[in-house]
Coordinates of C-alpha atoms in Angstrom, one line a residue:
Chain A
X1 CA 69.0 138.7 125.3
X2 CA 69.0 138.2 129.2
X3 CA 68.5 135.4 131.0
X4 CA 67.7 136.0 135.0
X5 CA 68.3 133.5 137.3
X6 CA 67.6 133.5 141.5
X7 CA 69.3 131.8 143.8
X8 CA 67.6 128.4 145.0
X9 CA 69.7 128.7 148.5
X10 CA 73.2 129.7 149.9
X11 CA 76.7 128.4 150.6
X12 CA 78.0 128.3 153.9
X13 CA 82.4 128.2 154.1
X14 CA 85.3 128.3 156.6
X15 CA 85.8 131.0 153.9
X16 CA 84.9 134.5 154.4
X17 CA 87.5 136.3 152.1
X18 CA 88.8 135.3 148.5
X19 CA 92.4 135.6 149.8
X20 CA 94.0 132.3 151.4
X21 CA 91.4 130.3 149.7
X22 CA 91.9 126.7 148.3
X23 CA 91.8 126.7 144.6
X24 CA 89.4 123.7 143.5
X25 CA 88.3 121.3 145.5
X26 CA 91.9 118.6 145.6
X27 CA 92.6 121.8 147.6
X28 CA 89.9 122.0 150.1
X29 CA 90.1 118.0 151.2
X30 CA 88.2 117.5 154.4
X31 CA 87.3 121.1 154.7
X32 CA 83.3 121.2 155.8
X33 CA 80.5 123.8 154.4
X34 CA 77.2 123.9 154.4
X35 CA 74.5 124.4 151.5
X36 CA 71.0 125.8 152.8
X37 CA 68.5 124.9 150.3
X38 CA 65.4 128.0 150.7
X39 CA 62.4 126.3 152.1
X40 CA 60.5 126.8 148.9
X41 CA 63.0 124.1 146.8
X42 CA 63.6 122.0 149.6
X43 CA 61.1 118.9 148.0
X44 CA 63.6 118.9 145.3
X45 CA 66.1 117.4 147.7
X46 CA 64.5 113.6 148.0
X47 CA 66.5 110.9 146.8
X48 CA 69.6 113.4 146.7
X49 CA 71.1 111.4 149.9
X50 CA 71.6 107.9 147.6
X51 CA 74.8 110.3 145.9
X52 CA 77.7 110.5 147.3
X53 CA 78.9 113.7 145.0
X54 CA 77.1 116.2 144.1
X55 CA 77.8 119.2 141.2
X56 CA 77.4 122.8 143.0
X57 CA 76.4 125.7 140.4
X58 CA 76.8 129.0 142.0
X59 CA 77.0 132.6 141.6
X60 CA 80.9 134.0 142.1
X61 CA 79.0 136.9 143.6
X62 CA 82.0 138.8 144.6
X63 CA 83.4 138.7 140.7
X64 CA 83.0 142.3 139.0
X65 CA 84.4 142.4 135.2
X66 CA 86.4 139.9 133.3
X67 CA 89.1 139.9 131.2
X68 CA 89.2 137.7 128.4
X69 CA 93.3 137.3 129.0
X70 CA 94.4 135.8 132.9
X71 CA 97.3 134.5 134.5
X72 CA 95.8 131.9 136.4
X73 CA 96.5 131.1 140.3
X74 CA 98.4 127.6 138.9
X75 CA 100.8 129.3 136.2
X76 CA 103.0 132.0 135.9
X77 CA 101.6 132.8 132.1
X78 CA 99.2 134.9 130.1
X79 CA 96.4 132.0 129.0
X80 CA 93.0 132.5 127.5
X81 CA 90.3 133.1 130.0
X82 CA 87.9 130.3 128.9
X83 CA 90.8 127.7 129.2
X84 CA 91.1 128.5 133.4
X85 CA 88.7 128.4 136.2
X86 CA 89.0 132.2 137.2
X87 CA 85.7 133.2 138.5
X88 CA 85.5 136.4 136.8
X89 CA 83.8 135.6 133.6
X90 CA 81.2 136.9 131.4
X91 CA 78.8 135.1 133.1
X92 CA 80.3 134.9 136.3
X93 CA 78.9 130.9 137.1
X94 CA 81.1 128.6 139.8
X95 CA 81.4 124.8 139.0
X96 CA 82.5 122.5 142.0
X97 CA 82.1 118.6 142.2
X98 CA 81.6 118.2 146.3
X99 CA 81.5 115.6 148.7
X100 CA 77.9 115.2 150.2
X101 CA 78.0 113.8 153.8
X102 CA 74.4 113.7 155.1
X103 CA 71.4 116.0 154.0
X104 CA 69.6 117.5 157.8
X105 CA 66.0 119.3 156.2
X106 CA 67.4 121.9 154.1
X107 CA 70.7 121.8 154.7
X108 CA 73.5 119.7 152.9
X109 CA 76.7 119.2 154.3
X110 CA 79.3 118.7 152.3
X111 CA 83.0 118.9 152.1
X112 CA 85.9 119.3 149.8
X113 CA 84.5 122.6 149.6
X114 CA 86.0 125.7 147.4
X115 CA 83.7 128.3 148.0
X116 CA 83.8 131.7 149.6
X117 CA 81.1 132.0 152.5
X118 CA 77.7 133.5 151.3
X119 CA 77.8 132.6 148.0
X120 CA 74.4 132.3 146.1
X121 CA 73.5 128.8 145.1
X122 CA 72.0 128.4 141.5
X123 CA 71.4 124.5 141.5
X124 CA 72.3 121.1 142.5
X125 CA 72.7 118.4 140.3
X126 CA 74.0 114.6 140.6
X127 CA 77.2 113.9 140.0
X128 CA 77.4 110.9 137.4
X129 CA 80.6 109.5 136.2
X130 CA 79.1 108.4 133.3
X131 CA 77.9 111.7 132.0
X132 CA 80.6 113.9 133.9
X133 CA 84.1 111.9 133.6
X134 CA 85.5 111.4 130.3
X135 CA 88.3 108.4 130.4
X136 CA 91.1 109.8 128.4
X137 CA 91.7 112.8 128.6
X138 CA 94.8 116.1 127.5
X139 CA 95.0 119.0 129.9
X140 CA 96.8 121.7 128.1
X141 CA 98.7 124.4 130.1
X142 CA 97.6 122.1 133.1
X143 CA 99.3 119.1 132.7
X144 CA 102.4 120.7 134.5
X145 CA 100.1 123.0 136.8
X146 CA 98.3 120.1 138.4
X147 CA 100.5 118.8 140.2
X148 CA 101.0 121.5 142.4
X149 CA 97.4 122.5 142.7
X150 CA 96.5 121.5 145.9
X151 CA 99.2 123.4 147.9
X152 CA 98.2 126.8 146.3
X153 CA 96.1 129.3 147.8
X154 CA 94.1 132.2 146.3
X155 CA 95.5 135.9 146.5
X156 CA 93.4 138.8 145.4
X157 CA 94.3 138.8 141.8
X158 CA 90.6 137.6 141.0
X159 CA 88.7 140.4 143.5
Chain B
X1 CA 68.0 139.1 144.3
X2 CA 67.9 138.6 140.4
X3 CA 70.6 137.4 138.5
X4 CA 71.3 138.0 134.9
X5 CA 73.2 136.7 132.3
X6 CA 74.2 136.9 128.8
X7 CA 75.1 134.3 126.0
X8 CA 78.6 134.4 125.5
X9 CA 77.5 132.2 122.0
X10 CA 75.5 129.5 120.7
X11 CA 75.5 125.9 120.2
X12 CA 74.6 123.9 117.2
X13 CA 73.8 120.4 116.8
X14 CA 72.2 117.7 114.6
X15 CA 69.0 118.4 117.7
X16 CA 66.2 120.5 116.5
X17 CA 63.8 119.3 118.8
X18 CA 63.6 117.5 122.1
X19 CA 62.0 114.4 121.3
X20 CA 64.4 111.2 120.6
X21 CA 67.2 113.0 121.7
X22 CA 69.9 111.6 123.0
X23 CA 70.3 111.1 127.1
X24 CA 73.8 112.9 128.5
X25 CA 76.8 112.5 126.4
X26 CA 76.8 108.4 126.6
X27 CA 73.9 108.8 124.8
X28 CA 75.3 111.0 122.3
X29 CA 78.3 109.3 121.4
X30 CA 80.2 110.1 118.5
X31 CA 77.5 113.1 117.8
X32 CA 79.4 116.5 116.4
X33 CA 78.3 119.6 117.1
X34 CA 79.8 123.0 117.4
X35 CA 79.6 125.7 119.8
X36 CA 80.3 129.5 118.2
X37 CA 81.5 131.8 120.6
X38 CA 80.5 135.4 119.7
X39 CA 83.5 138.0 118.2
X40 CA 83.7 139.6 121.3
X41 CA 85.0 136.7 123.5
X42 CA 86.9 134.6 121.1
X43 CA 90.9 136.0 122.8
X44 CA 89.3 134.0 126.0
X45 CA 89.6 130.7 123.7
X46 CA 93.3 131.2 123.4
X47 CA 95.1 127.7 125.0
X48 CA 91.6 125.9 125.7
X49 CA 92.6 124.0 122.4
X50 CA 95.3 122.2 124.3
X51 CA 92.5 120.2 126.4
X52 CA 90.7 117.4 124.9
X53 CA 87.4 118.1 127.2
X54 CA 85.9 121.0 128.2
X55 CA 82.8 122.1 130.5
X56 CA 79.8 124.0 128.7
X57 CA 77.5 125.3 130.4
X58 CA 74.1 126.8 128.2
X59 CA 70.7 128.2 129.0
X60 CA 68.1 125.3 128.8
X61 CA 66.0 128.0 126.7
X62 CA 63.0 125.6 125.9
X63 CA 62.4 125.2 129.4
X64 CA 59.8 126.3 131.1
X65 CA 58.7 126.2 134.7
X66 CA 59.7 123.1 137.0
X67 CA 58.2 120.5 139.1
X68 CA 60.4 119.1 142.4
X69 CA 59.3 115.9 141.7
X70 CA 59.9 114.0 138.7
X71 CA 60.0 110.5 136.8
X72 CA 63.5 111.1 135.1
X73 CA 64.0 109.4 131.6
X74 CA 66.1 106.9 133.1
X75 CA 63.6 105.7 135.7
X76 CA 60.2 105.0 136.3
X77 CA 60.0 106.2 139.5
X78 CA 59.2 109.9 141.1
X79 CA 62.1 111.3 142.3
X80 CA 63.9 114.7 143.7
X81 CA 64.4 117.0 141.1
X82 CA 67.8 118.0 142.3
X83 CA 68.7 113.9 142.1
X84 CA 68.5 114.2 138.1
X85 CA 69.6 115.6 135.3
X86 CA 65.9 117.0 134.5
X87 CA 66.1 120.5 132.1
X88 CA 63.1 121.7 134.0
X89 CA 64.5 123.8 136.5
X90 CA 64.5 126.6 139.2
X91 CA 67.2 127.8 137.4
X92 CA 67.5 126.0 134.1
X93 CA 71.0 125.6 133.6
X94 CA 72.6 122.9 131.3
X95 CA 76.1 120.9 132.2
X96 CA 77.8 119.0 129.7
X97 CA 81.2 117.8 129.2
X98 CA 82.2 117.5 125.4
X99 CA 84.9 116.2 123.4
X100 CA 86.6 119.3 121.6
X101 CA 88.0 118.7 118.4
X102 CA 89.6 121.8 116.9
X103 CA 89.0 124.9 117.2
X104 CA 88.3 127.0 113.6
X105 CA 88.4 130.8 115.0
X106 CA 85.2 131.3 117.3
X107 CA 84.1 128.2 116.6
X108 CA 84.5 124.9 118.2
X109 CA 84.1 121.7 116.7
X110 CA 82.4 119.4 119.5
X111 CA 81.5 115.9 120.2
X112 CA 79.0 113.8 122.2
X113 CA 76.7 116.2 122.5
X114 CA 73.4 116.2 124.0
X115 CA 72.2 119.5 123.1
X116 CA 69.7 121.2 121.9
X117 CA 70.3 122.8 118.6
X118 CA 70.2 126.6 119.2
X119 CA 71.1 126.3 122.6
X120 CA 72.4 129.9 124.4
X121 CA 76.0 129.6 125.9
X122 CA 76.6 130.6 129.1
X123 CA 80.3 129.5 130.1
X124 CA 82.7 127.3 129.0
X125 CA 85.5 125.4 131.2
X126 CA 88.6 123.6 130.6
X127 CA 87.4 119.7 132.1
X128 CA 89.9 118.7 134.4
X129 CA 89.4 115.4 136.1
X130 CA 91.6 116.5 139.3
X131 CA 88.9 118.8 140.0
X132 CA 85.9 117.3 138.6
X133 CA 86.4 113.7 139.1
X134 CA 86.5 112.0 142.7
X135 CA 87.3 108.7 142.6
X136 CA 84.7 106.8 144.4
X137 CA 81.2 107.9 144.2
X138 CA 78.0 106.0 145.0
X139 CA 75.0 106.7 142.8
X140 CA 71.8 106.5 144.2
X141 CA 68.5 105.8 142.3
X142 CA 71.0 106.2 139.2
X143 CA 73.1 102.8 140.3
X144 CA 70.9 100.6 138.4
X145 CA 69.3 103.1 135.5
X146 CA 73.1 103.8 134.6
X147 CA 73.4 100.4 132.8
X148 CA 70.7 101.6 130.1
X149 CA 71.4 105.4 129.8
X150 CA 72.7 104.9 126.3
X151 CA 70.1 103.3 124.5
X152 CA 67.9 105.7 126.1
X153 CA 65.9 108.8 124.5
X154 CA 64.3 111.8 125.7
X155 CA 60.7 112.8 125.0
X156 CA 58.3 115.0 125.5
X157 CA 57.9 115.3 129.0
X158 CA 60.0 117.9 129.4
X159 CA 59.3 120.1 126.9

């Protein structure tokens, strides 16, 4: 079965290569992108303003193969693919939670962004506490890794 | 520029049809569910047992088409597409963050789950609140509607 999706618009970065990048957004604080909705969706966009965060699904269009075992950019071990954030993946789809400053027309400016330039948007949903952020919660392999998170930078291990 | 994607697995749930069910995981609480991952990507679920939530992201296969304005379930007002949670869309991808049980092989035991029995898997994602969770967000439209979401139920309007 195969499920085809088209991009709705595109991400606009500081970020024109995957090397040097921020890793999630605690990363990217203050850093300033863009996200041009296409002209066709742009209706879609009314009442977006009243959020202050927004949830970003994208393409990783620069991600070719996967393999199911990683050593992710926060750890120095071998860990299951599903439990890390590596953008190559079956289905190769980015997740990032971002700050939404203003919307001008079509284009949303946000920031906190940890997206390479160019990158195909696939939709725009409202971020909601409520339905997005469990209270309690265990992190795994991360509980360690997190701290450190926001100092590291991408390399090319995930070209 | 197309897209396409493959289910990675398949979610089951107590939902066989859209009507009276619940609204986003508040909605759902307590409701179990389980998502099997097919044979072929079960080593990427090594170490995703240490986190109590994870991500899922699934085909909203029942949907079809989309409108850019909407009355979400949780209003009664028309309102941006892109400002709710609506399963009719451009690209009709599904977001939910889940409790995770265990983990029984390729299969893992979910809860509060809003789902659509049969539902296609797309991804899955360790939840991480460091990344997912800024601290102070403003709502919108949702501000008010919030207070009600869990006594809520969807219908047909969707479908």
């Amino acid at each position: 079965m195969k499920i085809e999706f088209q991009p709705i618009g595109v991400i606009h970065t500081p970020f024109k290569k995957t090397e040097g990048m921020p890793i999630q957004p605690p990363g990217a604080s203050g850093v300033k992108g863009t996200a041009e909705v296409f002209e066709e969706y742009r209706a879609g966009l009314k009442d977006l303003d009243g959020f202050s965060h927004i949830v970003l699904l994208y393409h990783f269009h620069r991600s070719r193969g996967f393999n199911l075992h990683v050593v992710p950019f926060m750890d120095s071990k071998t860990r299951g693919l599903f439990s890390t954030r590596a953008p190559k993946r079956p289905n190769p789809i980015g997740l990032s939670v971002v700050r939404l400053d203003r919307i001008d027309g079509g284009v949303l400016h946000i920031r906190n962004v940890d997206i390479l330039d160019g990158t195909p948007l696939l939709d725009i949903k409202p971020y909601v506490p409520d339905f997005d952020a469990p209270a309690e919660v265990r992190l795994g392999w991360l509980e360690e890794a997190r701290k450190t998170v926001s100092n590291r930078k991408s390399d090319e291990r995930f070209k």
